CSV table of C-alpha atoms and ligand atoms in Angstrom, one decimal:
chain,number,residue,atom,x,y,z
A,7,MET,CA,68.7,108.0,1.6
A,8,ASN,CA,72.3,109.2,2.1
A,9,PRO,CA,73.0,109.5,5.8
A,10,HIS,CA,75.6,112.2,5.1
A,11,ASN,CA,73.3,114.3,3.1
A,12,SER,CA,76.0,114.7,0.5
A,13,LEU,CA,76.6,113.3,-2.9
A,14,SER,CA,77.1,109.6,-3.2
A,15,TYR,CA,78.3,107.4,-6.1
A,16,ARG,CA,76.5,104.3,-7.2
A,17,VAL,CA,78.9,102.2,-9.4
A,18,GLN,CA,77.8,99.0,-11.2
A,19,PRO,CA,80.4,96.2,-11.3
A,20,GLY,CA,82.5,95.4,-14.3
A,21,GLY,CA,83.5,97.2,-17.4
A,22,SER,CA,86.9,98.4,-18.6
A,23,LEU,CA,88.5,101.8,-19.4
A,24,SER,CA,89.5,102.8,-22.9
A,25,GLY,CA,90.0,105.8,-25.1
A,26,SER,CA,91.7,109.1,-24.2
A,27,VAL,CA,91.1,110.9,-20.9
A,28,ARG,CA,92.5,114.4,-20.3
A,29,VAL,CA,92.3,114.8,-16.5
A,30,PRO,CA,92.2,118.4,-15.0
A,31,GLY,CA,95.2,120.5,-14.1
A,32,ASP,CA,97.7,119.7,-11.3
A,33,LYS,CA,96.4,120.9,-8.0
A,34,SER,CA,99.8,121.6,-6.4
A,35,ILE,CA,101.0,123.6,-9.4
A,36,SER,CA,97.7,125.5,-9.7
A,37,HIS,CA,97.9,126.7,-6.1
A,38,ARG,CA,101.4,127.9,-6.6
A,39,ALA,CA,100.6,129.6,-9.8
A,40,VAL,CA,98.0,131.8,-8.1
A,41,MET,CA,100.2,132.5,-5.2
A,42,LEU,CA,103.4,133.4,-7.1
A,43,ALA,CA,101.7,135.3,-9.9
A,44,SER,CA,99.9,137.3,-7.3
A,45,LEU,CA,103.2,138.3,-5.7
A,46,ALA,CA,104.9,139.0,-9.0
A,47,GLU,CA,105.5,142.3,-10.7
A,48,GLY,CA,103.3,142.4,-13.8
A,49,VAL,CA,100.6,140.3,-15.4
A,50,SER,CA,100.8,136.5,-15.7
A,51,GLU,CA,98.6,134.1,-17.5
A,52,VAL,CA,97.9,130.6,-16.2
A,53,ARG,CA,96.5,127.9,-18.6
A,54,GLY,CA,95.3,124.6,-17.5
A,55,PHE,CA,94.4,125.9,-14.0
A,56,LEU,CA,92.5,123.4,-11.8
A,57,THR,CA,89.1,124.9,-11.0
A,58,GLY,CA,88.7,122.5,-8.1
A,59,GLU,CA,87.4,123.8,-4.8
A,60,ASP,CA,90.8,123.7,-3.2
A,61,CYS,CA,92.5,126.0,-5.8
A,62,LEU,CA,89.4,128.2,-5.9
A,63,CYS,CA,89.9,128.8,-2.2
A,64,THR,CA,93.4,130.0,-2.9
A,65,MET,CA,92.1,132.2,-5.7
A,66,LYS,CA,89.4,133.7,-3.5
A,67,ALA,CA,91.9,134.4,-0.7
A,68,PHE,CA,94.2,136.4,-3.0
A,69,ARG,CA,91.3,138.3,-4.4
A,70,ALA,CA,90.3,139.1,-0.8
A,71,MET,CA,93.8,140.6,-0.4
A,72,GLY,CA,93.3,142.9,-3.4
A,73,VAL,CA,94.7,140.9,-6.3
A,74,ARG,CA,92.8,141.2,-9.6
A,75,ILE,CA,92.4,137.7,-11.1
A,76,GLU,CA,90.4,137.4,-14.3
A,77,GLN,CA,89.0,134.0,-15.2
A,78,LEU,CA,89.3,134.3,-19.0
A,79,GLN,CA,88.0,130.8,-19.6
A,80,ASP,CA,87.2,127.9,-17.2
A,81,ALA,CA,90.9,127.0,-16.9
A,82,GLN,CA,92.6,130.2,-18.0
A,83,LEU,CA,93.5,133.0,-15.5
A,84,ARG,CA,95.0,136.4,-16.0
A,85,ILE,CA,96.6,137.5,-12.7
A,86,HIS,CA,97.6,141.1,-12.1
A,87,GLY,CA,100.5,140.7,-9.7
A,88,VAL,CA,100.9,143.2,-6.9
A,89,GLY,CA,104.5,142.6,-6.0
A,90,LEU,CA,105.8,141.1,-2.7
A,91,ARG,CA,104.6,144.0,-0.7
A,92,GLY,CA,101.4,144.8,-2.5
A,93,LEU,CA,98.8,142.6,-0.7
A,94,HIS,CA,96.1,144.3,1.4
A,95,GLY,CA,94.8,143.0,4.7
A,96,PRO,CA,91.5,141.1,4.0
A,97,ALA,CA,88.3,142.2,5.6
A,98,ASP,CA,87.5,138.8,7.0
A,99,ALA,CA,89.2,135.5,7.9
A,100,LEU,CA,90.4,133.6,4.8
A,101,ASP,CA,88.4,130.4,4.6
A,102,LEU,CA,90.6,127.7,2.9
A,103,GLY,CA,88.0,125.0,2.9
A,104,ASN,CA,89.5,121.5,2.7
A,105,SER,CA,92.9,122.6,1.4
A,106,GLY,CA,96.0,121.8,3.4
A,107,THR,CA,98.2,123.2,0.7
A,108,SER,CA,96.5,126.6,0.8
A,109,MET,CA,96.8,126.7,4.6
A,110,ARG,CA,100.4,125.6,5.1
A,111,LEU,CA,101.8,127.6,2.1
A,112,MET,CA,99.8,130.7,3.0
A,113,ALA,CA,100.9,130.5,6.7
A,114,GLY,CA,104.4,131.2,5.4
A,115,LEU,CA,103.3,134.0,3.1
A,116,MET,CA,101.0,135.7,5.6
A,117,ALA,CA,103.8,135.5,8.3
A,118,GLY,CA,105.7,138.0,6.2
A,119,GLN,CA,102.9,140.6,5.7
A,120,ARG,CA,102.4,143.9,7.6
A,121,PHE,CA,98.8,143.1,8.3
A,122,ALA,CA,97.1,140.4,10.4
A,123,THR,CA,95.2,137.5,9.0
A,124,THR,CA,93.2,134.5,10.2
A,125,LEU,CA,93.3,131.3,8.2
A,126,THR,CA,90.3,128.9,8.8
A,127,GLY,CA,89.1,125.7,7.1
A,128,ASP,CA,86.5,123.0,7.2
A,129,ALA,CA,86.2,120.3,9.8
A,130,SER,CA,88.8,118.1,8.2
A,131,LEU,CA,91.3,120.8,7.7
A,132,SER,CA,90.7,122.0,11.3
A,133,ARG,CA,91.9,118.6,12.5
A,134,ARG,CA,95.1,118.5,10.6
A,135,PRO,CA,98.5,119.2,12.2
A,136,MET,CA,99.8,122.7,11.8
A,137,ARG,CA,102.7,122.7,14.3
A,138,ARG,CA,104.9,121.3,11.6
A,139,ILE,CA,104.7,124.6,9.8
A,140,VAL,CA,104.0,127.0,12.6
A,141,GLU,CA,107.0,126.0,14.7
A,142,PRO,CA,109.6,126.7,12.0
A,143,LEU,CA,107.9,129.9,11.1
A,144,ARG,CA,108.1,131.0,14.8
A,145,LEU,CA,111.8,130.3,14.7
A,146,MET,CA,111.9,132.9,11.9
A,147,GLY,CA,110.2,135.4,14.1
A,148,ALA,CA,106.6,134.9,12.9
A,149,ARG,CA,103.7,135.5,15.3
A,150,ILE,CA,101.2,132.7,14.8
A,151,ASP,CA,98.6,131.3,17.2
A,152,THR,CA,96.9,127.9,16.8
A,153,THR,CA,94.4,126.1,19.0
A,154,PRO,CA,95.9,124.3,22.0
A,155,ALA,CA,95.9,121.1,19.8
A,156,GLY,CA,98.1,122.9,17.3
A,157,THR,CA,95.4,123.1,14.7
A,158,ALA,CA,93.6,125.9,12.7
A,159,PRO,CA,92.4,128.5,12.9
A,160,LEU,CA,95.8,130.1,12.5
A,161,ARG,CA,95.9,133.7,13.8
A,162,ILE,CA,98.8,135.5,12.2
A,163,ALA,CA,100.0,138.9,13.5
A,164,PRO,CA,102.4,141.1,11.7
A,165,ALA,CA,106.0,140.3,12.7
A,166,ASP,CA,108.6,143.1,13.3
A,167,ARG,CA,110.9,141.2,11.0
A,168,LEU,CA,111.6,137.7,9.8
A,169,GLN,CA,115.0,136.1,9.9
A,170,GLY,CA,116.2,133.4,7.6
A,171,ILE,CA,116.8,130.0,9.2
A,172,ALA,CA,118.3,126.6,8.3
A,173,PHE,CA,115.6,124.2,9.2
A,174,ALA,CA,115.9,120.4,9.2
A,175,SER,CA,112.3,119.1,8.8
A,176,LYS,CA,111.5,115.8,10.5
A,177,VAL,CA,108.8,115.1,7.8
A,178,ALA,CA,109.3,115.1,4.1
A,179,SER,CA,106.5,117.6,3.3
A,180,ALA,CA,106.4,119.9,0.4
A,181,GLN,CA,103.8,122.0,2.2
A,182,VAL,CA,106.2,122.6,5.1
A,183,LYS,CA,109.2,123.2,2.8
A,184,SER,CA,107.2,125.6,0.6
A,185,GLY,CA,105.6,127.5,3.5
A,186,ILE,CA,109.1,128.1,5.0
A,187,LEU,CA,110.6,129.1,1.6
A,188,LEU,CA,107.7,131.5,0.9
A,189,ALA,CA,108.3,133.1,4.3
A,190,GLY,CA,112.0,133.2,3.4
A,191,LEU,CA,111.1,135.6,0.5
A,192,TYR,CA,110.2,138.1,3.3
A,193,ALA,CA,113.1,137.2,5.6
A,194,GLU,CA,116.6,138.7,6.1
A,195,GLY,CA,119.3,136.5,4.8
A,196,ARG,CA,119.2,132.9,3.7
A,197,THR,CA,116.4,130.4,4.4
A,198,GLU,CA,117.2,126.7,3.9
A,199,VAL,CA,115.1,123.6,4.4
A,200,THR,CA,116.4,120.1,4.4
A,201,GLU,CA,114.1,117.0,4.7
A,202,PRO,CA,114.5,113.3,5.2
A,203,ASP,CA,113.3,112.5,1.7
A,204,ALA,CA,112.8,114.6,-1.4
A,205,SER,CA,109.2,116.0,-1.4
A,206,ARG,CA,107.7,117.5,-4.5
A,207,ASP,CA,109.6,120.5,-5.8
A,208,HIS,CA,107.0,122.5,-7.7
A,209,THR,CA,107.6,125.6,-5.5
A,210,GLU,CA,111.3,125.7,-6.3
A,211,ARG,CA,110.7,125.2,-10.1
A,212,MET,CA,108.0,127.8,-10.3
A,213,LEU,CA,110.0,130.4,-8.2
A,214,ARG,CA,112.7,130.0,-10.8
A,215,THR,CA,110.1,130.6,-13.6
A,216,PHE,CA,109.3,133.8,-11.8
A,217,GLY,CA,113.0,134.9,-11.8
A,218,VAL,CA,113.9,134.0,-8.2
A,219,THR,CA,117.3,132.4,-7.6
A,220,VAL,CA,116.7,129.1,-5.7
A,221,GLU,CA,119.3,126.5,-4.7
A,222,ALA,CA,117.6,123.1,-5.0
A,223,GLU,CA,118.6,119.5,-4.9
A,224,PRO,CA,116.6,116.5,-3.8
A,225,GLY,CA,116.0,116.9,0.0
A,226,ARG,CA,117.3,120.5,0.2
A,227,ALA,CA,116.2,123.9,-1.0
A,228,ALA,CA,117.4,127.4,-0.1
A,229,LEU,CA,116.8,131.0,-1.2
A,230,SER,CA,117.7,134.5,-0.1
A,231,GLY,CA,115.1,137.0,1.0
A,232,GLY,CA,114.1,140.2,-0.7
A,233,GLN,CA,114.1,138.9,-4.3
A,234,THR,CA,111.6,140.3,-6.8
A,235,LEU,CA,109.2,137.9,-8.6
A,236,ARG,CA,108.7,138.8,-12.3
A,237,ALA,CA,105.5,137.8,-14.0
A,238,GLY,CA,105.6,134.8,-16.2
A,239,ASP,CA,103.1,132.5,-18.0
A,240,ILE,CA,102.4,129.1,-16.6
A,241,LYS,CA,101.0,126.0,-18.4
A,242,VAL,CA,99.7,123.5,-15.9
A,243,PRO,CA,100.2,119.8,-16.7
A,244,ALA,CA,97.4,117.3,-16.1
A,245,ASP,CA,97.5,116.1,-12.5
A,246,ILE,CA,99.3,112.8,-12.1
A,247,SER,CA,97.4,112.3,-8.8
A,248,SER,CA,94.1,112.6,-10.7
A,249,ALA,CA,95.4,110.5,-13.6
A,250,THR,CA,96.2,107.8,-11.0
A,251,PHE,CA,92.6,106.7,-10.7
A,252,PHE,CA,92.5,106.0,-14.4
A,253,MET,CA,95.9,104.5,-14.4
A,254,VAL,CA,94.9,102.0,-11.7
A,255,GLY,CA,91.5,101.5,-13.3
A,256,ALA,CA,93.1,100.5,-16.6
A,257,ALA,CA,95.8,98.5,-15.0
A,258,ILE,CA,93.5,96.2,-13.0
A,259,VAL,CA,91.3,95.2,-15.9
A,260,PRO,CA,93.0,93.0,-18.5
A,261,GLY,CA,91.9,94.3,-21.9
A,262,SER,CA,91.8,98.0,-20.9
A,263,ASP,CA,93.8,100.4,-23.1
A,264,LEU,CA,93.8,104.0,-22.0
A,265,LEU,CA,95.7,107.1,-23.0
A,266,LEU,CA,96.2,109.9,-20.5
A,267,PRO,CA,97.6,113.0,-22.3
A,268,ASP,CA,99.7,115.8,-20.8
A,269,VAL,CA,100.3,114.2,-17.4
A,270,GLY,CA,103.0,115.9,-15.2
A,271,ILE,CA,105.9,113.4,-14.7
A,272,ASN,CA,108.0,115.5,-12.3
A,273,PRO,CA,110.3,112.8,-10.7
A,274,THR,CA,109.1,113.9,-7.2
A,275,ARG,CA,105.6,112.7,-8.2
A,276,THR,CA,106.1,109.6,-10.3
A,277,GLY,CA,106.3,107.0,-7.5
A,278,VAL,CA,102.9,105.6,-8.5
A,279,ILE,CA,104.2,104.7,-12.0
A,280,GLU,CA,107.2,102.9,-10.5
A,281,ILE,CA,105.1,101.0,-7.9
A,282,LEU,CA,102.5,99.9,-10.5
A,283,ARG,CA,105.2,98.8,-12.9
A,284,ARG,CA,106.8,96.7,-10.1
A,285,MET,CA,103.3,95.1,-9.7
A,286,GLY,CA,103.5,94.2,-13.4
A,287,ALA,CA,101.5,97.1,-14.9
A,288,ASP,CA,102.1,98.1,-18.5
A,289,ILE,CA,102.6,101.9,-18.5
A,290,GLU,CA,104.3,103.6,-21.4
A,291,LEU,CA,105.5,107.3,-21.3
A,292,LEU,CA,104.9,108.8,-24.7
A,293,ARG,CA,106.1,112.1,-26.2
A,294,PRO,CA,108.1,113.3,-23.1
A,295,ARG,CA,108.3,117.1,-23.2
A,296,SER,CA,108.0,120.0,-20.8
A,297,PHE,CA,105.4,122.7,-19.9
A,298,GLY,CA,107.7,125.4,-18.7
A,299,GLY,CA,109.7,124.0,-15.8
A,300,GLU,CA,107.7,120.9,-15.5
A,301,PRO,CA,108.1,117.6,-17.4
A,302,VAL,CA,105.0,116.0,-19.0
A,303,ALA,CA,104.2,113.0,-21.1
A,304,ASP,CA,101.2,111.1,-22.5
A,305,LEU,CA,100.7,107.9,-20.5
A,306,ARG,CA,99.4,104.7,-22.2
A,307,VAL,CA,98.2,102.1,-19.8
A,308,ARG,CA,97.1,98.6,-20.7
A,309,GLY,CA,95.4,96.1,-18.3
A,310,ARG,CA,97.3,93.0,-17.2
A,311,ARG,CA,97.4,90.7,-14.2
A,312,LEU,CA,99.1,92.4,-11.3
A,313,ARG,CA,101.1,90.8,-8.5
A,314,GLY,CA,101.4,92.0,-4.9
A,315,ILE,CA,104.7,93.5,-3.8
A,316,GLU,CA,106.5,95.0,-0.8
A,317,VAL,CA,106.5,98.6,-1.7
A,318,ASP,CA,109.9,100.2,-1.5
A,319,ARG,CA,109.9,102.8,1.3
A,320,ALA,CA,112.1,105.0,-0.9
A,321,LEU,CA,109.1,105.4,-3.2
A,322,VAL,CA,106.6,106.5,-0.6
A,323,THR,CA,107.0,110.3,-0.6
A,324,ALA,CA,106.8,110.4,-4.4
A,325,ALA,CA,103.5,108.5,-4.3
A,326,ILE,CA,102.1,109.9,-1.1
A,327,ASP,CA,98.7,111.0,-2.5
A,328,GLU,CA,98.4,107.8,-4.7
A,329,PHE,CA,98.2,105.2,-1.9
A,330,PRO,CA,94.4,105.0,-1.7
A,331,ALA,CA,94.4,104.0,-5.4
A,332,ILE,CA,97.5,101.8,-5.0
A,333,PHE,CA,95.6,99.9,-2.2
A,334,ILE,CA,92.9,99.1,-4.8
A,335,ALA,CA,95.5,97.8,-7.2
A,336,ALA,CA,96.9,95.7,-4.4
A,337,ALA,CA,93.4,94.3,-3.6
A,338,CYS,CA,93.2,93.2,-7.3
A,339,ALA,CA,96.7,91.7,-7.5
A,340,ASP,CA,97.8,88.2,-6.9
A,341,GLY,CA,99.3,87.8,-3.5
A,342,HIS,CA,100.2,90.2,-0.7
A,343,THR,CA,101.2,93.8,-0.8
A,344,LEU,CA,102.9,95.5,2.1
A,345,VAL,CA,103.2,99.2,2.5
A,346,THR,CA,105.4,100.6,5.2
A,347,GLY,CA,106.9,104.0,6.1
A,348,ALA,CA,103.7,105.8,5.1
A,349,GLU,CA,102.5,107.1,8.4
A,350,GLU,CA,101.8,110.5,6.8
A,351,LEU,CA,98.7,108.9,5.3
A,352,ARG,CA,97.1,109.1,8.7
A,353,VAL,CA,97.1,112.9,8.6
A,354,LYS,CA,95.7,113.6,5.2
A,355,GLU,CA,92.1,114.7,4.4
A,356,SER,CA,91.2,111.6,6.4
A,357,ASP,CA,93.2,108.8,8.0
A,358,ARG,CA,93.7,107.1,4.7
A,359,ILE,CA,95.2,103.9,6.1
A,360,GLN,CA,92.1,103.3,8.3
A,361,ALA,CA,89.6,104.6,5.7
A,362,MET,CA,91.0,102.3,3.0
A,363,CYS,CA,91.4,99.2,5.2
A,364,ASP,CA,87.8,99.7,6.5
A,365,GLY,CA,86.4,100.1,3.0
A,366,LEU,CA,88.3,97.1,1.6
A,367,GLN,CA,87.1,94.9,4.5
A,368,ARG,CA,83.6,96.0,3.6
A,369,LEU,CA,84.2,94.6,0.1
A,370,GLY,CA,85.5,91.3,1.6
A,371,VAL,CA,89.2,92.0,1.1
A,372,ALA,CA,91.7,91.0,3.8
A,373,ALA,CA,93.3,94.3,4.6
A,374,ALA,CA,95.2,94.9,7.8
A,375,ALA,CA,96.0,98.5,9.0
A,376,GLU,CA,99.5,99.0,10.5
A,377,PRO,CA,100.7,102.2,12.2
A,378,ASP,CA,102.7,103.2,9.1
A,379,GLY,CA,101.0,101.4,6.3
A,380,ALA,CA,99.0,98.2,5.5
A,381,ARG,CA,99.1,94.6,4.5
A,382,ILE,CA,96.6,93.8,1.7
A,383,CYS,CA,95.9,90.3,0.4
A,384,GLY,CA,94.7,90.5,-3.2
A,385,GLY,CA,91.5,88.5,-4.0
A,386,ARG,CA,87.9,88.9,-5.0
A,387,LEU,CA,86.0,92.2,-4.4
A,388,GLY,CA,82.4,91.9,-3.4
A,389,GLY,CA,80.2,95.0,-3.2
A,390,GLY,CA,78.3,97.1,-0.7
A,391,VAL,CA,78.4,100.5,0.9
A,392,VAL,CA,81.7,102.3,1.6
A,393,ASP,CA,82.2,105.6,3.5
A,394,SER,CA,84.7,107.9,1.9
A,395,LEU,CA,84.7,110.1,5.0
A,396,GLY,CA,84.5,113.1,2.8
A,397,ASP,CA,88.0,112.4,1.4
A,398,HIS,CA,88.1,112.9,-2.4
A,399,ARG,CA,90.8,110.4,-3.0
A,400,ILE,CA,89.1,107.6,-0.9
A,401,ALA,CA,85.9,108.3,-2.9
A,402,MET,CA,87.6,108.0,-6.3
A,403,SER,CA,89.6,105.0,-5.4
A,404,PHE,CA,86.6,103.0,-4.4
A,405,ALA,CA,84.8,104.2,-7.5
A,406,ILE,CA,87.4,102.6,-9.8
A,407,ALA,CA,87.5,99.4,-7.6
A,408,ALA,CA,84.0,98.7,-9.0
A,409,LEU,CA,85.7,97.7,-12.3
A,410,ARG,CA,86.7,94.5,-10.5
A,411,ALA,CA,83.9,94.2,-8.0
A,412,GLU,CA,81.2,91.4,-8.2
A,413,GLN,CA,78.3,93.5,-6.9
A,414,PRO,CA,77.4,97.2,-7.1
A,415,LEU,CA,79.2,99.6,-4.8
A,416,THR,CA,77.7,102.7,-3.1
A,417,ILE,CA,80.2,105.3,-2.0
A,418,LEU,CA,79.1,107.8,0.5
A,419,ASP,CA,80.1,111.4,1.1
A,420,CYS,CA,81.6,112.2,-2.3
A,421,GLU,CA,81.0,115.9,-2.6
A,422,ASN,CA,84.7,116.7,-1.9
A,423,VAL,CA,85.7,115.0,-5.1
A,424,ASN,CA,85.2,118.6,-6.4
A,425,THR,CA,88.2,119.8,-4.3
A,426,SER,CA,90.6,118.1,-6.7
A,427,PHE,CA,88.7,116.6,-9.6
A,428,PRO,CA,85.6,118.4,-10.8
A,429,GLY,CA,83.8,116.3,-13.5
A,430,PHE,CA,85.4,113.0,-12.3
A,431,ALA,CA,82.2,110.9,-12.5
A,432,GLU,CA,81.3,112.2,-16.1
A,433,LEU,CA,84.9,111.7,-17.3
A,434,ALA,CA,85.1,108.2,-15.8
A,435,ALA,CA,81.7,107.3,-17.2
A,436,GLY,CA,82.8,108.4,-20.7
A,437,ALA,CA,85.8,106.0,-20.4
A,438,GLY,CA,83.7,103.0,-19.4
A,439,LEU,CA,83.1,103.2,-15.6
A,440,ARG,CA,79.4,102.4,-14.8
A,441,ILE,CA,79.1,105.3,-12.4
A,442,SER,CA,76.2,107.5,-11.5
A,443,ALA,CA,76.2,110.4,-9.0
A,444,LEU,CA,73.3,110.5,-6.6
A,445,LYS,CA,72.4,113.9,-5.4
A,446,PRO,CA,71.4,114.3,-1.7
A,447,GLY,CA,67.7,114.4,-0.8
B,22,LIG,C1,101.2,119.0,-1.5
B,22,LIG,C2,102.0,118.2,-0.7
B,22,LIG,C3,101.7,117.0,-0.1
B,22,LIG,C4,100.4,116.3,-0.7
B,22,LIG,C5,99.3,117.4,-0.9
B,22,LIG,C6,99.8,118.5,-1.8
B,22,LIG,C7,101.6,120.3,-2.0
B,22,LIG,O1,101.4,117.1,1.3
B,22,LIG,O2,99.9,115.3,0.1
B,22,LIG,O3,98.2,116.8,-1.5
B,22,LIG,O4,101.0,120.8,-3.0
B,22,LIG,O5,102.7,120.8,-1.6
B,22,LIG,P1,102.5,117.1,2.4
B,22,LIG,O6,103.4,118.3,2.2
B,22,LIG,O7,101.8,117.2,3.7
B,22,LIG,O8,103.2,115.8,2.2
């Protein structure tokens, strides 16, 4: 019986990954496509949209504000933009589920509206820090209340006016940067964000696709308020963060040979490729091309022996969502791996440093949590029961660890895999993972 009354995975040890696996659309880009197309003048089409729960929350929120969004096929949307000033106040609070991206980006957008909104989320999202976005928005003139702990629900009242700011963010966060830039569309004058390291730049790229003039360089982005967004068509690459589970799964089993088509290789996201290569992985980028403003390639990954490394801090931001899977690669590598400068992992959908180290220890791996990372000693992986804590990336990381485990693995609380990767278990089973999903009850 599953104590969480949620889906669990049962994964038999061994196997290898082979063939071609097309993972679903990029989550970050799918959110932005719905948001920007909704605010554009005219009709946009989005292909390759991720129909994961997180992006569906964004879609429902914009529908609740009067935007007509047709789902032509599973992953194809036609969005009838209403223009920057065309949204209507929603009847109820907007429930953004598990999605930090929806909440932080929409905090910025909602701050510029002439109606009030309340943004809510599930238990995990309601624990995540929101001051990092609320404080800069208040400097712009936004009227936003949080709980005393600085968390959601966010109650956003219409502001008299927003004023552009130059904001130096202490964290390298695309959610913070993007929320401020989106508020900047409604602000007087220029809005600029600088950050200590270059976070993903999908917002800047897509704003340009929609005809907005944006100044952008790694670590800095700026725009002027009042610009009109013009409808455009978006083709969403396969999500490198979802591809990562397969990349690591193939890399840790000598003899694996896997092709991952159409993967987004935006340089602000490819830290995982560099880290795995430095561990000795064989990853080739084939047919480099672009989907609109975003670079893509087909990735070919072949299994080899990996070695532990000291992960370069300069690669952390560009691999931030991939560390749970990188920890699994480290557990399967020869020697020690040290991750530092990654304290942001503690405020993701779960405390990913703790969740991964606890789970690895359950499998018999020497993994020591540090405030800003972990030290992992590669070795043999046993089996047993691991709690994903409802975090999609923890669940998928331990699922692929079974490829190198010596006994079966049970992973608890896996329902939220649907937030970013609907169909993960089926796709992974097709490629060679011995996984079955056990329904609650
Ligand atoms: C995201 C930015 C990152 C990332 C998240 C998606 C985005 O978060 O972890 O999964 O789409 O902007 P932070 O901005 O908090 O680093």
